[in-house]
Coordinates of C-alpha atoms in Angstrom, one line a residue:
X1 CA 0.0 0.0 0.0
X2 CA 1.4 3.4 -1.0
X3 CA 1.3 6.2 1.7
X4 CA 1.0 9.7 0.4
X5 CA 3.7 12.3 1.1
X6 CA 1.2 14.5 3.0
X7 CA 0.3 11.6 5.3
X8 CA 4.0 10.9 5.9
X9 CA 4.6 14.5 6.6
X10 CA 1.7 14.7 9.1
X11 CA 3.0 11.5 10.8
X12 CA 6.5 13.0 11.0
X13 CA 5.3 16.3 12.4
X14 CA 3.1 14.5 15.0
X15 CA 6.1 12.4 16.0
X16 CA 8.2 15.5 16.5
X17 CA 5.4 17.1 18.6
X18 CA 5.2 14.0 20.8
X19 CA 9.0 13.9 21.3
X20 CA 9.0 17.6 22.0
X21 CA 6.2 17.2 24.5
X22 CA 8.1 14.3 26.2
X23 CA 11.2 16.4 26.3
X24 CA 10.0 19.8 27.5
X25 CA 6.8 19.3 29.3
X26 CA 7.3 19.5 33.1
X27 CA 6.4 16.5 35.2
X28 CA 2.9 16.2 36.4
X29 CA 2.2 17.6 39.9
X30 CA 1.6 14.0 41.2
X31 CA 5.0 12.8 39.9
X32 CA 6.7 16.0 41.1
X33 CA 5.6 15.2 44.6
X34 CA 7.1 11.7 44.4
X35 CA 3.7 9.9 44.0
X36 CA 3.5 6.6 42.3
X37 CA 3.7 6.4 38.5
X38 CA 0.4 6.1 36.6
X39 CA 1.0 2.4 35.9
X40 CA 2.0 -0.8 37.7
X41 CA 3.4 -4.2 36.7
X42 CA 3.1 -7.7 37.9
X43 CA 4.7 -11.0 36.8
X44 CA 3.2 -14.4 36.3
X45 CA 4.9 -17.6 35.0
X46 CA 3.2 -20.5 33.2
X47 CA 4.1 -23.7 31.5
X48 CA 2.8 -24.5 28.1
X49 CA 1.5 -28.1 28.1
X50 CA 2.9 -30.9 30.3
X51 CA 6.3 -30.5 32.0
X52 CA 9.0 -32.5 30.1
X53 CA 10.7 -35.3 32.1
X54 CA 13.9 -34.6 30.2
X55 CA 14.8 -31.7 27.9
X56 CA 13.3 -28.1 28.0
X57 CA 9.7 -27.3 29.0
X58 CA 8.1 -24.4 27.1
X59 CA 7.2 -21.6 29.4
X60 CA 5.6 -18.2 29.0
X61 CA 6.2 -15.3 31.4
X62 CA 3.5 -12.7 31.4
X63 CA 4.1 -9.1 32.5
X64 CA 0.8 -7.5 33.4
X65 CA 0.9 -3.8 32.6
X66 CA -1.9 -1.9 34.3
X67 CA -2.5 1.8 33.4
X68 CA -4.4 4.0 35.7
X69 CA -7.8 5.2 34.6
X70 CA -7.5 8.2 32.3
X71 CA -4.1 7.1 31.0
X72 CA -3.1 5.1 27.9
X73 CA 0.2 4.0 26.4
X74 CA 1.2 3.4 22.8
X75 CA 1.3 -0.2 21.7
X76 CA 4.2 -1.9 19.9
X77 CA 4.0 -1.1 17.0
X78 CA 2.4 2.2 17.9
X79 CA 0.7 3.0 14.6
X80 CA 1.3 6.1 12.6
X81 CA 3.0 8.0 15.5
X82 CA 3.9 7.6 19.2
X83 CA 6.6 6.1 21.4
X84 CA 6.1 2.3 21.5
X85 CA 5.8 0.3 24.7
X86 CA 9.1 -1.7 24.9
X87 CA 10.1 -4.5 27.2
X88 CA 13.8 -5.3 27.0
X89 CA 14.8 -8.5 29.0
X90 CA 17.7 -10.9 29.4
X91 CA 17.6 -14.4 30.9
X92 CA 20.1 -15.2 33.7
X93 CA 23.6 -14.1 32.8
X94 CA 22.9 -14.1 29.0
X95 CA 23.5 -11.0 27.0
X96 CA 21.0 -11.9 24.3
X97 CA 17.7 -10.1 24.5
X98 CA 14.5 -12.1 24.8
X99 CA 11.6 -12.1 22.3
X100 CA 8.5 -10.3 23.5
X101 CA 5.0 -10.7 22.1
X102 CA 3.0 -7.5 22.2
X103 CA -0.8 -7.4 21.9
X104 CA -2.0 -5.3 19.0
X105 CA -3.8 -2.6 21.1
X106 CA -6.9 -0.7 20.1
X107 CA -7.0 1.6 17.0
X108 CA -8.0 5.1 17.8
X109 CA -7.1 8.7 16.8
X110 CA -4.0 10.1 18.4
X111 CA -4.5 12.7 21.2
X112 CA -2.0 15.1 19.5
X113 CA -3.2 14.8 15.9
X114 CA -6.7 13.1 15.5
X115 CA -6.0 12.7 11.8
X116 CA -3.5 10.0 12.6
X117 CA -4.4 6.5 13.9
X118 CA -2.5 4.9 16.7
X119 CA -2.6 1.6 18.5
X120 CA -3.2 2.2 22.2
X121 CA -3.1 0.2 25.5
X122 CA -5.8 0.9 28.1
X123 CA -6.4 -0.8 31.5
X124 CA -4.5 -4.0 32.0
X125 CA -2.5 -5.5 29.1
X126 CA -0.4 -8.7 29.1
X127 CA 3.1 -8.7 27.5
X128 CA 4.2 -12.3 26.7
X129 CA 7.8 -13.5 27.0
X130 CA 8.3 -17.1 25.6
X131 CA 11.0 -19.1 27.5
X132 CA 12.0 -22.7 28.1
X133 CA 13.6 -24.3 31.2
X134 CA 15.3 -27.6 31.9
X135 CA 14.2 -29.7 34.9
X136 CA 15.4 -28.0 38.1
X137 CA 16.7 -24.9 36.2
X138 CA 16.2 -21.5 37.8
X139 CA 14.1 -19.0 35.8
X140 CA 15.6 -15.5 36.2
X141 CA 14.7 -12.4 34.1
X142 CA 15.9 -8.9 34.4
X143 CA 15.2 -5.8 32.2
X144 CA 13.5 -2.5 31.7
X145 CA 10.0 -1.5 30.6
X146 CA 9.8 1.9 28.8
X147 CA 6.6 3.5 27.6
X148 CA 4.8 6.9 27.2
X149 CA 2.0 7.3 29.7
X150 CA -0.5 9.7 28.2
X151 CA -3.6 11.4 29.4
X152 CA -5.9 13.5 27.3
X153 CA -3.7 16.5 27.8
X154 CA -0.1 15.4 28.6
X155 CA 2.3 12.6 27.9
X156 CA 5.4 11.5 29.9
X157 CA 8.2 9.0 29.1
X158 CA 8.5 6.5 31.8
X159 CA 10.8 3.6 32.6
X160 CA 10.7 0.9 35.2
X161 CA 13.1 -1.9 36.2
X162 CA 11.4 -5.3 36.1
X163 CA 12.6 -8.8 37.2
X164 CA 11.3 -12.3 37.7
X165 CA 12.8 -15.1 39.7
X166 CA 11.3 -18.6 40.0
X167 CA 13.2 -21.4 41.8
X168 CA 10.4 -24.0 42.1
X169 CA 9.7 -27.1 39.9
X170 CA 8.4 -26.3 36.5
X171 CA 5.7 -29.0 36.9
X172 CA 4.0 -27.0 39.7
X173 CA 3.4 -24.0 37.4
X174 CA -0.1 -23.5 36.1
X175 CA -0.8 -24.6 32.6
X176 CA -1.2 -21.6 30.1
X177 CA -3.7 -23.4 27.9
X178 CA -6.4 -23.1 30.6
X179 CA -6.1 -19.3 30.8
X180 CA -8.4 -16.8 29.0
X181 CA -5.4 -15.1 27.3
X182 CA -4.0 -18.3 25.7
X183 CA -5.8 -17.9 22.3
X184 CA -4.3 -14.4 22.0
X185 CA -0.8 -15.7 23.0
X186 CA -1.0 -18.6 20.6
X187 CA -2.0 -16.3 17.7
X188 CA 1.0 -14.0 18.4
X189 CA 3.3 -17.0 18.8
X190 CA 2.2 -18.6 15.6
X191 CA 2.8 -15.3 13.7
X192 CA 6.4 -15.0 15.1
X193 CA 9.1 -16.7 13.0
X194 CA 11.6 -16.4 15.9
X195 CA 9.5 -18.4 18.4
X196 CA 11.6 -21.2 20.0
X197 CA 11.1 -24.7 18.7
X198 CA 9.7 -26.3 21.9
X199 CA 7.2 -23.4 22.3
X200 CA 6.1 -23.5 18.6
X201 CA 5.5 -27.3 18.8
X202 CA 3.5 -27.0 22.1
X203 CA 1.4 -24.1 20.8
X204 CA 0.7 -26.0 17.6
X205 CA -0.5 -29.0 19.6
X206 CA -2.7 -27.1 22.0
X207 CA -4.0 -24.1 20.2
X208 CA -6.6 -24.0 17.4
X209 CA -4.8 -23.5 14.1
X210 CA -5.9 -21.8 10.9
X211 CA -7.4 -25.0 9.7
X212 CA -9.6 -25.3 12.8
X213 CA -11.7 -22.1 12.8
X214 CA -14.6 -23.7 14.6
X215 CA -12.6 -25.0 17.5
X216 CA -13.0 -23.1 20.8
X217 CA -10.3 -22.5 23.4
X218 CA -10.4 -24.6 26.5
X219 CA -12.1 -23.1 29.5
X220 CA -9.8 -21.8 32.3
X221 CA -9.0 -24.4 34.9
X222 CA -9.8 -22.9 38.4
X223 CA -9.4 -24.2 41.9
X224 CA -12.5 -22.7 43.5
X225 CA -13.0 -22.2 47.2
X226 CA -16.4 -22.1 48.7
X227 CA -17.8 -20.0 51.5
X228 CA -19.7 -22.9 53.0
X229 CA -17.6 -26.0 52.2
X230 CA -19.8 -28.1 54.5
X231 CA -22.7 -27.7 52.0
X232 CA -20.6 -29.0 49.1
X233 CA -21.7 -32.5 48.2
X234 CA -19.2 -35.3 47.9
X235 CA -21.4 -38.4 48.2
X236 CA -24.9 -39.7 47.4
X237 CA -26.2 -39.8 51.0
X238 CA -25.6 -36.1 51.6
X239 CA -26.8 -35.3 48.1
X240 CA -30.2 -37.0 48.7
X241 CA -30.6 -35.3 52.1
X242 CA -29.8 -31.8 50.8
X243 CA -31.9 -32.4 47.7
X244 CA -34.9 -33.2 49.8
X245 CA -34.4 -30.1 51.9
X246 CA -33.8 -28.0 48.8
X247 CA -37.0 -29.2 47.3
X248 CA -38.9 -28.4 50.4
X249 CA -37.5 -24.9 50.5
X250 CA -38.2 -24.4 46.8
X251 CA -41.8 -23.9 47.8
X252 CA -40.8 -20.6 49.5
X253 CA -38.5 -19.1 47.0
X254 CA -39.3 -15.9 45.0
X255 CA -40.7 -17.9 42.1
X256 CA -43.3 -19.2 44.5
X257 CA -45.6 -16.2 44.0
X258 CA -46.9 -17.3 40.6
X259 CA -46.7 -20.9 41.7
X260 CA -48.9 -20.2 44.8
X261 CA -51.7 -19.2 42.4
X262 CA -51.7 -22.7 40.9
X263 CA -51.4 -24.4 44.3
X264 CA -54.5 -22.5 45.4
X265 CA -56.4 -24.8 43.1
X266 CA -56.1 -27.5 45.8
X267 CA -58.2 -25.4 48.0
X268 CA -60.8 -24.9 45.3
X269 CA -60.8 -28.7 44.7
X270 CA -61.6 -29.4 48.3
X271 CA -64.1 -26.6 48.7
X272 CA -66.1 -27.5 45.7
X273 CA -67.8 -30.4 47.5
X274 CA -70.5 -29.6 50.0
X275 CA -70.5 -33.0 51.7
X276 CA -67.7 -33.3 54.4
X277 CA -66.7 -36.8 53.4
X278 CA -66.7 -35.9 49.7
X279 CA -64.6 -32.9 50.5
X280 CA -62.0 -35.0 52.3
X281 CA -61.8 -37.5 49.5
X282 CA -61.4 -34.8 46.9
X283 CA -58.8 -33.1 49.0
X284 CA -56.7 -36.3 49.4
X285 CA -57.1 -37.2 45.7
X286 CA -56.1 -33.8 44.5
X287 CA -53.0 -33.6 46.7
X288 CA -51.9 -37.1 45.7
X289 CA -52.1 -36.4 42.0
X290 CA -50.7 -32.9 42.4
X291 CA -47.7 -34.5 44.1
X292 CA -47.5 -37.1 41.4
X293 CA -47.3 -34.2 38.9
X294 CA -44.4 -32.7 40.8
X295 CA -42.5 -36.0 40.9
X296 CA -43.2 -36.8 37.3
X297 CA -41.8 -33.4 36.2
X298 CA -38.6 -33.8 38.2
X299 CA -38.1 -37.3 36.8
X300 CA -38.6 -35.9 33.3
X301 CA -36.3 -32.9 33.9
X302 CA -33.6 -35.2 35.4
X303 CA -33.8 -37.5 32.4
X304 CA -33.5 -34.6 29.9
X305 CA -30.5 -33.0 31.8
X306 CA -28.8 -36.4 32.0
X307 CA -29.3 -37.2 28.4
X308 CA -28.4 -33.8 26.9
X309 CA -25.8 -32.7 29.5
X310 CA -27.7 -29.5 30.2
X311 CA -27.5 -27.3 33.3
X312 CA -30.3 -26.6 35.8
X313 CA -32.6 -23.9 34.2
X314 CA -30.9 -24.1 30.8
X315 CA -34.2 -25.0 29.2
X316 CA -35.3 -21.4 30.0
X317 CA -32.4 -20.1 27.8
X318 CA -34.6 -21.0 24.8
X319 CA -36.9 -18.1 24.0
X320 CA -39.3 -20.5 22.2
X321 CA -39.8 -22.5 25.5
X322 CA -40.2 -19.3 27.5
X323 CA -42.7 -18.0 25.0
X324 CA -44.6 -21.3 24.9
X325 CA -44.9 -21.3 28.7
X326 CA -46.1 -17.7 28.6
X327 CA -48.9 -18.7 26.2
X328 CA -50.0 -21.6 28.5
X329 CA -50.0 -19.3 31.6
X330 CA -52.0 -16.7 29.7
X331 CA -54.5 -19.3 28.6
X332 CA -54.9 -20.4 32.2
X333 CA -55.5 -16.8 33.3
X334 CA -58.2 -16.3 30.6
X335 CA -59.9 -19.5 31.8
X336 CA -60.0 -18.1 35.3
X337 CA -61.8 -15.0 34.1
X338 CA -64.5 -17.2 32.7
X339 CA -63.7 -16.7 29.0
X340 CA -63.6 -20.5 28.4
X341 CA -62.8 -23.8 30.0
X342 CA -59.6 -25.7 29.3
X343 CA -60.0 -29.5 28.6
X344 CA -57.2 -30.8 30.8
X345 CA -55.8 -28.0 33.1
X346 CA -58.6 -25.9 34.5
X347 CA -58.2 -24.2 37.8
X348 CA -61.8 -23.2 38.4
X349 CA -63.9 -24.9 41.1
X350 CA -66.5 -27.3 40.0
X351 CA -64.6 -28.0 36.8
X352 CA -65.8 -30.7 34.3
X353 CA -63.7 -33.6 33.2
X354 CA -61.2 -35.7 35.1
X355 CA -60.0 -34.0 38.4
X356 CA -57.1 -36.5 38.6
X357 CA -55.7 -35.5 35.2
X358 CA -56.2 -31.8 36.0
X359 CA -54.4 -32.2 39.4
X360 CA -51.5 -34.1 37.7
X361 CA -50.9 -31.5 35.0
X362 CA -51.4 -28.6 37.4
X363 CA -48.6 -30.1 39.6
X364 CA -46.3 -30.4 36.6
X365 CA -47.0 -26.8 35.5
X366 CA -46.5 -25.4 39.0
X367 CA -43.1 -27.1 39.2
X368 CA -42.1 -25.9 35.8
X369 CA -42.8 -22.3 36.9
X370 CA -40.7 -22.9 40.1
X371 CA -37.6 -24.3 38.5
X372 CA -35.9 -21.0 37.5
X373 CA -35.4 -20.4 41.2
X374 CA -32.6 -22.3 42.9
X375 CA -33.4 -22.8 46.6
X376 CA -30.8 -22.9 49.4
X377 CA -28.6 -26.0 49.3
X378 CA -29.5 -26.7 45.7
X379 CA -26.4 -25.2 44.2
X380 CA -24.0 -27.6 45.9
X381 CA -26.3 -30.5 45.1
X382 CA -26.5 -29.7 41.4
X383 CA -22.8 -28.9 41.1
X384 CA -22.1 -32.5 42.1
X385 CA -25.0 -34.5 40.8
X386 CA -25.0 -33.3 37.2
X387 CA -21.5 -34.8 36.8
X388 CA -22.7 -38.3 37.9
X389 CA -24.2 -41.3 36.2
X390 CA -27.8 -41.0 34.8
X391 CA -29.3 -43.2 37.6
X392 CA -27.7 -41.0 40.3
X393 CA -29.1 -37.9 38.6
X394 CA -32.6 -39.4 38.5
X395 CA -32.4 -40.5 42.2
X396 CA -31.3 -37.0 43.3
X397 CA -33.9 -35.3 41.2
X398 CA -36.6 -37.6 42.6
X399 CA -35.4 -36.5 46.1
X400 CA -35.9 -32.8 45.1
X401 CA -39.4 -33.7 43.8
X402 CA -40.2 -35.5 47.1
X403 CA -39.1 -32.5 49.1
X404 CA -41.2 -30.1 47.0
X405 CA -44.2 -32.4 47.1
X406 CA -43.9 -33.2 50.8
X407 CA -46.4 -30.6 52.0
X408 CA -49.0 -31.9 49.7
X409 CA -48.3 -35.5 50.6
X410 CA -48.8 -34.6 54.3
X411 CA -52.1 -33.0 53.4
X412 CA -53.0 -36.1 51.4
X413 CA -52.2 -38.3 54.5
X414 CA -54.4 -36.0 56.7
X415 CA -57.5 -35.5 54.6
X416 CA -59.3 -34.3 57.7
X417 CA -57.6 -31.0 57.1
X418 CA -60.3 -30.5 54.5
X419 CA -62.7 -29.5 57.3
X420 CA -60.6 -26.4 57.8
X421 CA -61.6 -25.2 54.3
X422 CA -64.5 -22.7 54.1
X423 CA -67.7 -23.9 52.5
X424 CA -68.4 -23.2 48.8
X425 CA -69.7 -19.7 48.1
X426 CA -69.2 -16.5 46.2
X427 CA -65.7 -16.2 47.7
X428 CA -64.5 -18.9 45.3
X429 CA -65.2 -16.7 42.2
X430 CA -63.2 -13.8 43.8
X431 CA -60.4 -16.2 44.5
X432 CA -60.4 -17.4 41.0
X433 CA -60.1 -13.8 39.7
X434 CA -57.3 -13.2 42.1
X435 CA -55.4 -16.3 40.9
X436 CA -56.0 -15.0 37.3
X437 CA -54.3 -11.7 38.1
X438 CA -51.4 -13.6 39.7
X439 CA -51.0 -15.6 36.4
X440 CA -51.1 -12.4 34.3
X441 CA -48.3 -11.0 36.4
X442 CA -46.4 -14.2 35.7
X443 CA -46.9 -13.5 32.0
X444 CA -45.4 -10.0 32.4
X445 CA -42.4 -11.5 34.1
X446 CA -41.8 -14.2 31.5
X447 CA -42.2 -11.6 28.7
X448 CA -39.5 -9.5 30.4
X449 CA -37.0 -12.3 30.0
X450 CA -37.4 -12.5 26.2
X451 CA -35.1 -10.8 23.7
X452 CA -36.2 -7.3 22.8
X453 CA -36.8 -8.3 19.2
X454 CA -39.3 -11.0 20.2
X455 CA -41.5 -8.7 22.4
X456 CA -43.8 -7.4 19.7
X457 CA -44.3 -10.9 18.1
X458 CA -44.9 -12.3 21.7
X459 CA -47.6 -9.7 22.3
X460 CA -49.2 -10.5 19.0
X461 CA -49.2 -14.2 19.9
X462 CA -51.0 -13.4 23.2
X463 CA -53.6 -11.5 21.2
X464 CA -54.0 -14.6 19.0
X465 CA -54.4 -16.8 22.1
X466 CA -57.1 -14.4 23.4
X467 CA -59.0 -14.6 20.1
X468 CA -58.7 -18.4 20.1
X469 CA -60.0 -18.5 23.7
X470 CA -63.0 -16.4 22.8
X471 CA -63.7 -18.7 19.9
X472 CA -63.3 -21.8 22.1
X473 CA -65.6 -20.6 24.8
X474 CA -67.9 -18.2 23.1
X475 CA -68.6 -19.7 19.7
X476 CA -69.7 -23.1 20.9
X477 CA -70.8 -25.0 24.1
X478 CA -71.8 -28.4 25.4
X479 CA -75.3 -28.0 24.0
X480 CA -74.0 -27.8 20.4
X481 CA -73.5 -30.9 18.2
X482 CA -70.1 -32.6 18.6
X483 CA -69.2 -31.8 15.0
X484 CA -69.7 -28.1 15.5
X485 CA -67.7 -28.1 18.7
X486 CA -64.9 -30.0 17.0
X487 CA -64.8 -27.6 14.0
X488 CA -64.8 -24.4 16.2
X489 CA -62.2 -25.7 18.5
X490 CA -60.0 -26.9 15.7
X491 CA -60.3 -23.4 14.2
X492 CA -59.3 -21.8 17.5
X493 CA -56.2 -24.0 17.7
X494 CA -55.4 -23.2 14.0
X495 CA -55.4 -19.5 14.9
X496 CA -52.7 -20.0 17.5
X497 CA -50.6 -22.4 15.4
X498 CA -50.8 -20.1 12.3
X499 CA -49.9 -17.0 14.4
X500 CA -46.9 -18.9 15.9
X501 CA -45.4 -19.8 12.5
X502 CA -46.3 -16.5 10.9
X503 CA -44.8 -14.4 13.7
X504 CA -41.8 -16.5 14.7
X505 CA -40.7 -18.3 11.6
X506 CA -37.2 -16.9 10.8
X507 CA -37.3 -14.7 7.7
X508 CA -35.5 -15.9 4.6
X509 CA -32.5 -14.0 3.3
X510 CA -33.3 -10.3 3.2
X511 CA -33.1 -8.4 0.0
X512 CA -30.3 -5.9 -0.1
X513 CA -32.3 -2.8 0.6
X514 CA -30.0 0.2 0.4
X515 CA -30.9 3.1 2.8
X516 CA -31.9 6.1 0.8
X517 CA -29.1 8.6 0.3
X518 CA -29.7 11.7 -1.9
X519 CA -26.3 11.7 -3.4
X520 CA -26.4 8.0 -4.3
X521 CA -29.9 8.4 -5.7
X522 CA -29.1 11.3 -7.9
X523 CA -26.0 9.4 -9.2
X524 CA -28.1 6.4 -10.1
X525 CA -31.0 8.3 -11.6
X526 CA -31.0 7.7 -15.3
X527 CA -28.1 5.2 -15.4
X528 CA -29.7 2.4 -13.3
X529 CA -33.3 1.2 -12.8
X530 CA -34.2 2.1 -9.3
X531 CA -37.0 0.7 -7.1
X532 CA -37.8 3.3 -4.4
X533 CA -39.8 2.1 -1.4
X534 CA -41.2 4.4 1.3
X535 CA -41.8 2.6 4.6
X536 CA -42.0 3.1 8.4
X537 CA -42.0 1.0 11.5
X538 CA -45.5 2.5 12.4
X539 CA -47.0 1.6 9.0
X540 CA -48.8 -1.8 9.1
X541 CA -49.6 -1.7 5.4
X542 CA -45.9 -1.2 4.7
X543 CA -45.0 -4.3 6.8
X544 CA -47.7 -6.3 5.0
X545 CA -46.2 -5.4 1.7
X546 CA -42.7 -6.5 2.9
X547 CA -44.2 -9.9 3.7
X548 CA -46.2 -10.3 0.5
X549 CA -45.5 -8.3 -2.7
X550 CA -42.1 -7.0 -1.6
X551 CA -41.0 -10.3 0.0
X552 CA -37.3 -11.1 -0.4
X553 CA -37.9 -13.9 -2.9
X554 CA -39.8 -11.5 -5.2
X555 CA -37.2 -8.7 -4.8
X556 CA -34.4 -11.2 -5.6
X557 CA -36.2 -12.3 -8.8
X558 CA -36.8 -8.7 -9.9
X559 CA -33.1 -7.8 -9.2
X560 CA -32.0 -10.7 -11.3
X561 CA -34.3 -10.0 -14.2
X562 CA -34.2 -6.2 -14.3
X563 CA -31.0 -5.3 -12.5
X564 CA -32.9 -3.2 -10.1
X565 CA -31.2 -1.0 -7.5
X566 CA -33.3 -1.2 -4.3
X567 CA -33.5 1.9 -2.1
X568 CA -35.7 2.2 0.9
X569 CA -36.8 5.6 2.4
X570 CA -37.4 5.3 6.1
X571 CA -40.2 7.5 7.3
X572 CA -40.2 6.3 10.9
X573 CA -38.8 9.5 12.1
X574 CA -39.4 13.0 10.9
X575 CA -37.1 13.9 8.0
X576 CA -37.8 17.0 5.8
X577 CA -35.8 15.7 2.9
X578 CA -37.7 12.3 2.9
X579 CA -41.1 14.2 3.1
X580 CA -40.1 16.5 0.3
X581 CA -39.2 13.5 -1.9
X582 CA -42.6 11.8 -1.1
X583 CA -44.4 15.0 -2.1
X584 CA -42.4 15.2 -5.3
X585 CA -43.9 11.9 -6.2
X586 CA -47.4 13.3 -5.7
X587 CA -48.1 11.5 -2.4
X588 CA -48.8 12.5 1.2
X589 CA -49.1 9.1 2.7
X590 CA -47.4 5.7 2.6
X591 CA -46.9 3.0 1.5
X592 CA -45.6 4.2 -1.9
X593 CA -43.3 2.5 -4.3
X594 CA -41.8 4.2 -7.3
X595 CA -40.0 2.6 -10.3
X596 CA -37.5 4.8 -12.0
X597 CA -36.4 3.7 -15.5
X598 CA -33.1 4.5 -17.2
X599 CA -32.5 7.1 -19.9
X600 CA -34.7 10.1 -20.7
X601 CA -37.7 8.7 -18.8
X602 CA -35.9 8.6 -15.5
X603 CA -37.8 11.7 -14.4
X604 CA -41.1 10.0 -15.1
X605 CA -41.3 7.2 -12.5
X606 CA -44.2 4.8 -12.3
X607 CA -45.8 5.1 -8.8
X608 CA -47.8 2.4 -7.0
X609 CA -49.8 3.5 -3.9
X610 CA -51.2 1.7 -0.9
X611 CA -51.6 -2.1 -1.3
X612 CA -50.7 -4.1 -4.4
X613 CA -49.9 -7.6 -5.4
X614 CA -46.7 -9.2 -6.7
X615 CA -48.5 -9.7 -10.1
X616 CA -49.2 -6.0 -10.3
X617 CA -45.6 -5.2 -9.5
X618 CA -44.6 -7.6 -12.3
X619 CA -46.8 -5.7 -14.7
X620 CA -45.5 -2.3 -13.5
X621 CA -41.8 -3.3 -14.0
X622 CA -42.5 -4.8 -17.4
X623 CA -44.3 -1.6 -18.5
X624 CA -41.4 0.6 -17.5
X625 CA -38.3 -1.5 -17.9
X626 CA -39.0 -3.9 -20.8
X627 CA -37.0 -3.2 -23.9
X628 CA -38.8 -0.6 -26.0
X629 CA -41.2 0.3 -23.2
X630 CA -41.9 3.8 -22.3
X631 CA -43.5 5.4 -19.3
X632 CA -47.2 6.0 -19.8

């Protein structure tokens, strides 16, 4: 690449200015008073791979350079100007200087001449020194570090004496491959022709090479210490005991608030019966099946985690799972407001259908909502158990489920507690509405965990669920013929399924819409066929066109056939120039699409307003762009 003389001249002048500043500027007040320099250093020594039994072991010494906040130094190389950070070292009594690998630094404008780009160090930066050591050999480094420490106003040349001495066995040094900086070091070492042979071989063996772009660096290997080591699990007996206790306490964690609304259904189940004996039987049965749902969920969860090697709560990292759970909870809330009745999970008192199935699925759903919370003692249990055999994982997860279900199992064993429940009455309807509001609050929480780009599609899906619920409960009932009920309910389910795929299906490859730029538009006008589209985020008809007539497949086809240049004018925010262009096309509203031909007719574009089809767009393009065609 050829550098112009003016650029070289600017770089030379800037370098002279830096040197002059370093030479004549007085020391800062802090330094004049003998205060510490605006940087500090610290050594660390690592082996690269396993220690050799005989022969040299590759090592890397790391000098951590930490600059105070508000200061930066020039990297090595510094860029177009500046004093490079330089580490000069010798090993033992040797007079030969050692190789140093310098990180590239961040590219930014120079403080003295913003027209020049420099490489700068900020914060803490590692400087790498490759070494090798024989078994029992002492590692001893001595040298100097020189740099220019610069603030936004001043720059000072600084120099520090640095040394490193290590007398211990090389095998006891930490392994560099498990550090976060090893990928950077291996990249610098691979690019250095003067790297020592043992080091080059070790790096080539351990680090991802150019032919392995998909391979990730190994995670750091830590030796963690725990604040409560007595709660760390080391055997199955302690794991089962802590798992049971953790499951019991899971009932009282912050996630319990939405879960309580589901558990209140056990009260409704017992209170729905007027006869005391019937109330006790319903109370026992509900708690047994609710507990079975809790245990079944934990068994399924343990099986999934064991089979897929996932972490606790990792299922909730999937936005699709979170959104699906939100739709289910929203549907439950709508049922509690009387909009319709769910066929399997219905929390209203006096519900039709099988109370056993409803209690079972309610227990599973309540547990699903509770699992994002990790109760006390659960962290140590999961840290141990998820590394064990599948049968151990299932046993411990069953213990967690027994702990969470234990209050309900106690109530099932003492059905006489049902007499403490109030008798059926109007209070049950108010309780149902309160539970419904609890569940709507849960929906708000779940929506807050979704990525921002999914929020609007999620709200649209909730709208579709509300429409489907109204169709399910309002368009048909038990008095209607079975065929009508089946058709209506199938249509309600189809609304939700269609909305899901319409709103959440990833779009195909987007057409290369070019943001409108007046200069580029004027340059293309008359020389290239241009398709100009006026759109805005608040324009639903514009978005409809982007999914239909102006879909990416159609645009790609038109680009291939007509050589169109696609430009999009964004009217989301006020822009006088965009509004003036729209008015020049005889329009005051959007959507508007204009086709500009080449040649003398370029100032006579063909304009399509409002909604149109892909076929109409085909006709418009052919009318304007086909050979021999003229604008009409």
